[in-house]
Amino acid sequence: MLYQNPRGIGCIKCHAKYGHGRLVAKYRDKNGNLVKLVAPDITKTKWETFYVRLKYSKIFKNHKLKKINYSFMPKYDYLVDEEIQAIYHYLHSKKH
Ligand code: HEC
């Protein structure tokens, strides 16, 4: 339920039905270059990364915590720990 409607735009809209990710949109920028907006597969994301990404909108890069300067993923820092856990378990429990 939370994955589909986390009191905001549903994760499902970008990360697809089971969290395997998808191409969300593509367009041409003003120079005519094709730009693809892709939401990654989050079914194999480690708990630590998952939690930090949702709670603090930060990511691990080269073992360091970095702020995301640009991402079209909305903020979900209002989700409580139990909710983040629930979504994580939902994505990791499905057998597909
Ligand atoms: C509007 C599209 C969009 C929505 C909605 C969205 N995401 Fe994302 N998500 C992205 C994009 C793009 C990235 C990759 C860039 C980044 O990390 O921000 C991403 C990255 C992530 C990552 C980091 C994956 C990794 O391995 O580094 C996690 C975890 C994640 N999303 C979980 C969620 C969850 C859970 C929800 C719902 C509460 C959600 N996302 C909703 C677009 C979206």
PDB file of C-alpha atoms and ligand atoms in Angstrom:
ATOM      1  CA  MET A   1       0.000   0.000   0.000  1.00  0.00           C
ATOM      2  CA  LEU A   2       2.793   2.430   0.941  1.00  0.00           C
ATOM      3  CA  TYR A   3       4.768   1.581  -2.169  1.00  0.00           C
ATOM      4  CA  GLN A   4       1.810   2.625  -4.278  1.00  0.00           C
ATOM      5  CA  ASN A   5       0.791   5.600  -2.194  1.00  0.00           C
ATOM      6  CA  PRO A   6       3.427   6.893   0.255  1.00  0.00           C
ATOM      7  CA  ARG A   7       1.405  10.075   0.977  1.00  0.00           C
ATOM      8  CA  GLY A   8       2.901  11.540  -2.148  1.00  0.00           C
ATOM      9  CA  ILE A   9       3.571  10.356  -5.666  1.00  0.00           C
ATOM     10  CA  GLY A  10       3.717   6.537  -5.666  1.00  0.00           C
ATOM     11  CA  CYS A  11       7.115   4.823  -5.917  1.00  0.00           C
ATOM     12  CA  ILE A  12       5.403   2.540  -8.390  1.00  0.00           C
ATOM     13  CA  LYS A  13       5.074   5.376 -10.921  1.00  0.00           C
ATOM     14  CA  CYS A  14       8.826   5.520 -11.407  1.00  0.00           C
ATOM     15  CA  HIS A  15      10.294   2.304 -10.055  1.00  0.00           C
ATOM     16  CA  ALA A  16       7.581   0.195 -11.721  1.00  0.00           C
ATOM     17  CA  LYS A  17       5.320  -2.466 -10.271  1.00  0.00           C
ATOM     18  CA  TYR A  18       7.918  -4.554  -8.451  1.00  0.00           C
ATOM     19  CA  GLY A  19      10.677  -1.995  -8.059  1.00  0.00           C
ATOM     20  CA  HIS A  20      12.737  -3.104 -11.039  1.00  0.00           C
ATOM     21  CA  GLY A  21      12.852   0.401 -12.397  1.00  0.00           C
ATOM     22  CA  ARG A  22      11.940   1.803 -15.767  1.00  0.00           C
ATOM     23  CA  LEU A  23      12.453   4.522 -18.299  1.00  0.00           C
ATOM     24  CA  VAL A  24      10.237   7.284 -16.976  1.00  0.00           C
ATOM     25  CA  ALA A  25      10.509   9.757 -19.835  1.00  0.00           C
ATOM     26  CA  LYS A  26      12.683  10.862 -22.682  1.00  0.00           C
ATOM     27  CA  TYR A  27      12.946  14.176 -24.431  1.00  0.00           C
ATOM     28  CA  ARG A  28      15.293  16.259 -26.500  1.00  0.00           C
ATOM     29  CA  ASP A  29      17.100  19.098 -24.799  1.00  0.00           C
ATOM     30  CA  LYS A  30      17.608  22.455 -26.464  1.00  0.00           C
ATOM     31  CA  ASN A  31      20.702  21.171 -28.277  1.00  0.00           C
ATOM     32  CA  GLY A  32      18.763  18.267 -29.706  1.00  0.00           C
ATOM     33  CA  ASN A  33      20.402  15.637 -27.486  1.00  0.00           C
ATOM     34  CA  LEU A  34      18.227  12.771 -26.351  1.00  0.00           C
ATOM     35  CA  VAL A  35      17.815  12.808 -22.562  1.00  0.00           C
ATOM     36  CA  LYS A  36      16.493   9.722 -20.794  1.00  0.00           C
ATOM     37  CA  LEU A  37      15.042   9.881 -17.308  1.00  0.00           C
ATOM     38  CA  VAL A  38      15.471   6.477 -15.739  1.00  0.00           C
ATOM     39  CA  ALA A  39      14.432   5.245 -12.299  1.00  0.00           C
ATOM     40  CA  PRO A  40      16.819   2.494 -11.135  1.00  0.00           C
ATOM     41  CA  ASP A  41      16.095  -1.026  -9.937  1.00  0.00           C
ATOM     42  CA  ILE A  42      15.623  -0.786  -6.160  1.00  0.00           C
ATOM     43  CA  THR A  43      14.947  -4.436  -5.435  1.00  0.00           C
ATOM     44  CA  LYS A  44      18.596  -5.153  -4.708  1.00  0.00           C
ATOM     45  CA  THR A  45      19.449  -1.953  -2.895  1.00  0.00           C
ATOM     46  CA  LYS A  46      21.006  -2.581   0.517  1.00  0.00           C
ATOM     47  CA  TRP A  47      19.044  -1.554   3.573  1.00  0.00           C
ATOM     48  CA  GLU A  48      21.513   1.123   4.616  1.00  0.00           C
ATOM     49  CA  THR A  49      21.449   2.780   1.184  1.00  0.00           C
ATOM     50  CA  PHE A  50      17.707   2.469   0.960  1.00  0.00           C
ATOM     51  CA  TYR A  51      17.113   4.041   4.346  1.00  0.00           C
ATOM     52  CA  VAL A  52      19.549   6.898   3.884  1.00  0.00           C
ATOM     53  CA  ARG A  53      18.241   7.677   0.401  1.00  0.00           C
ATOM     54  CA  LEU A  54      14.668   8.058   1.644  1.00  0.00           C
ATOM     55  CA  LYS A  55      15.317   9.654   4.978  1.00  0.00           C
ATOM     56  CA  TYR A  56      18.009  12.137   4.104  1.00  0.00           C
ATOM     57  CA  SER A  57      17.885  12.309   0.303  1.00  0.00           C
ATOM     58  CA  LYS A  58      21.572  11.390   0.257  1.00  0.00           C
ATOM     59  CA  ILE A  59      23.459   8.582  -1.391  1.00  0.00           C
ATOM     60  CA  PHE A  60      26.625   6.624  -0.804  1.00  0.00           C
ATOM     61  CA  LYS A  61      29.318   7.185  -3.353  1.00  0.00           C
ATOM     62  CA  ASN A  62      32.783   5.728  -2.895  1.00  0.00           C
ATOM     63  CA  HIS A  63      31.771   4.923   0.694  1.00  0.00           C
ATOM     64  CA  LYS A  64      31.002   8.533   1.378  1.00  0.00           C
ATOM     65  CA  LEU A  65      27.655  10.115   2.023  1.00  0.00           C
ATOM     66  CA  LYS A  66      26.919  12.625  -0.698  1.00  0.00           C
ATOM     67  CA  LYS A  67      24.073  15.000  -1.179  1.00  0.00           C
ATOM     68  CA  ILE A  68      22.148  14.485  -4.372  1.00  0.00           C
ATOM     69  CA  ASN A  69      22.398  17.658  -6.340  1.00  0.00           C
ATOM     70  CA  TYR A  70      19.885  16.758  -8.923  1.00  0.00           C
ATOM     71  CA  SER A  71      17.323  14.022  -9.040  1.00  0.00           C
ATOM     72  CA  PHE A  72      13.749  13.997 -10.170  1.00  0.00           C
ATOM     73  CA  MET A  73      12.816  11.657  -7.343  1.00  0.00           C
ATOM     74  CA  PRO A  74      10.676  13.567  -4.829  1.00  0.00           C
ATOM     75  CA  LYS A  75      11.538  13.887  -1.129  1.00  0.00           C
ATOM     76  CA  TYR A  76      10.057  11.368   1.244  1.00  0.00           C
ATOM     77  CA  ASP A  77      11.749  12.449   4.458  1.00  0.00           C
ATOM     78  CA  TYR A  78       8.363  12.533   6.211  1.00  0.00           C
ATOM     79  CA  LEU A  79       8.160   8.725   6.117  1.00  0.00           C
ATOM     80  CA  VAL A  80       8.784   7.183   9.529  1.00  0.00           C
ATOM     81  CA  ASP A  81      11.282   4.339  10.032  1.00  0.00           C
ATOM     82  CA  GLU A  82       8.559   1.682  10.178  1.00  0.00           C
ATOM     83  CA  GLU A  83       7.196   2.837   6.842  1.00  0.00           C
ATOM     84  CA  ILE A  84      10.590   2.798   5.143  1.00  0.00           C
ATOM     85  CA  GLN A  85      11.137  -0.688   6.568  1.00  0.00           C
ATOM     86  CA  ALA A  86       7.746  -1.824   5.299  1.00  0.00           C
ATOM     87  CA  ILE A  87       8.482  -0.649   1.752  1.00  0.00           C
ATOM     88  CA  TYR A  88      11.939  -2.228   1.863  1.00  0.00           C
ATOM     89  CA  HIS A  89      10.561  -5.587   2.994  1.00  0.00           C
ATOM     90  CA  TYR A  90       7.800  -5.398   0.439  1.00  0.00           C
ATOM     91  CA  LEU A  91      10.332  -4.966  -2.379  1.00  0.00           C
ATOM     92  CA  HIS A  92      12.636  -7.682  -1.067  1.00  0.00           C
ATOM     93  CA  SER A  93       9.988 -10.249  -0.219  1.00  0.00           C
ATOM     94  CA  LYS A  94       8.336 -10.610  -3.624  1.00  0.00           C
ATOM     95  CA  LYS A  95       9.486 -13.509  -5.678  1.00  0.00           C
ATOM     96  CA  HIS A  96       9.450 -12.590  -9.329  1.00  0.00           C
TER      97      HIS A  96
HETATM   98  C1  HEC B   1       9.370  10.714  -9.966  1.00  0.00           C
HETATM   99  C2  HEC B   1      10.075   9.428 -10.019  1.00  0.00           C
HETATM  100  C3  HEC B   1      10.402   8.699  -8.731  1.00  0.00           C
HETATM  101  C4  HEC B   1       9.542   8.369  -7.698  1.00  0.00           C
HETATM  102  C5  HEC B   1       8.072   8.696  -7.560  1.00  0.00           C
HETATM  103  C6  HEC B   1      10.330   7.622  -6.729  1.00  0.00           C
HETATM  104  N1  HEC B   1      11.627   7.506  -7.178  1.00  0.00           N
HETATM  105 FE1  HEC B   1      13.141   6.526  -6.224  1.00  0.00          FE
HETATM  106  N2  HEC B   1      14.461   7.171  -7.636  1.00  0.00           N
HETATM  107  C7  HEC B   1      14.147   7.876  -8.772  1.00  0.00           C
HETATM  108  C8  HEC B   1      15.372   8.198  -9.480  1.00  0.00           C
HETATM  109  C9  HEC B   1      15.456   8.989 -10.777  1.00  0.00           C
HETATM  110  C10 HEC B   1      16.441   7.648  -8.746  1.00  0.00           C
HETATM  111  C11 HEC B   1      17.954   7.687  -9.084  1.00  0.00           C
HETATM  112  C12 HEC B   1      18.592   8.975  -8.641  1.00  0.00           C
HETATM  113  C13 HEC B   1      18.466   9.186  -7.167  1.00  0.00           C
HETATM  114  O1  HEC B   1      19.030   8.414  -6.369  1.00  0.00           O
HETATM  115  O2  HEC B   1      17.784  10.124  -6.792  1.00  0.00           O
HETATM  116  C14 HEC B   1      15.837   7.011  -7.580  1.00  0.00           C
HETATM  117  C15 HEC B   1      16.560   6.345  -6.601  1.00  0.00           C
HETATM  118  C16 HEC B   1      15.996   5.641  -5.554  1.00  0.00           C
HETATM  119  C17 HEC B   1      16.745   4.881  -4.570  1.00  0.00           C
HETATM  120  C18 HEC B   1      18.266   4.721  -4.511  1.00  0.00           C
HETATM  121  C19 HEC B   1      18.647   3.451  -5.207  1.00  0.00           C
HETATM  122  C20 HEC B   1      20.123   3.139  -5.097  1.00  0.00           C
HETATM  123  O3  HEC B   1      20.455   1.945  -5.177  1.00  0.00           O
HETATM  124  O4  HEC B   1      20.927   4.065  -4.948  1.00  0.00           O
HETATM  125  C21 HEC B   1      15.842   4.325  -3.720  1.00  0.00           C
HETATM  126  C22 HEC B   1      16.128   3.408  -2.534  1.00  0.00           C
HETATM  127  C23 HEC B   1      14.522   4.753  -4.153  1.00  0.00           C
HETATM  128  N3  HEC B   1      14.645   5.539  -5.264  1.00  0.00           N
HETATM  129  C24 HEC B   1      13.336   4.388  -3.536  1.00  0.00           C
HETATM  130  C25 HEC B   1      12.104   4.973  -3.804  1.00  0.00           C
HETATM  131  C26 HEC B   1      10.908   4.742  -3.007  1.00  0.00           C
HETATM  132  C27 HEC B   1      10.796   3.762  -1.862  1.00  0.00           C
HETATM  133  C28 HEC B   1       9.934   5.554  -3.529  1.00  0.00           C
HETATM  134  C29 HEC B   1       8.535   5.792  -2.971  1.00  0.00           C
HETATM  135  C30 HEC B   1       8.449   6.171  -1.553  1.00  0.00           C
HETATM  136  C31 HEC B   1      10.508   6.230  -4.690  1.00  0.00           C
HETATM  137  N4  HEC B   1      11.822   5.864  -4.813  1.00  0.00           N
HETATM  138  C32 HEC B   1       9.838   7.108  -5.545  1.00  0.00           C
HETATM  139  C33 HEC B   1      12.867   8.243  -9.171  1.00  0.00           C
HETATM  140  C34 HEC B   1      11.708   8.145  -8.394  1.00  0.00           C
END
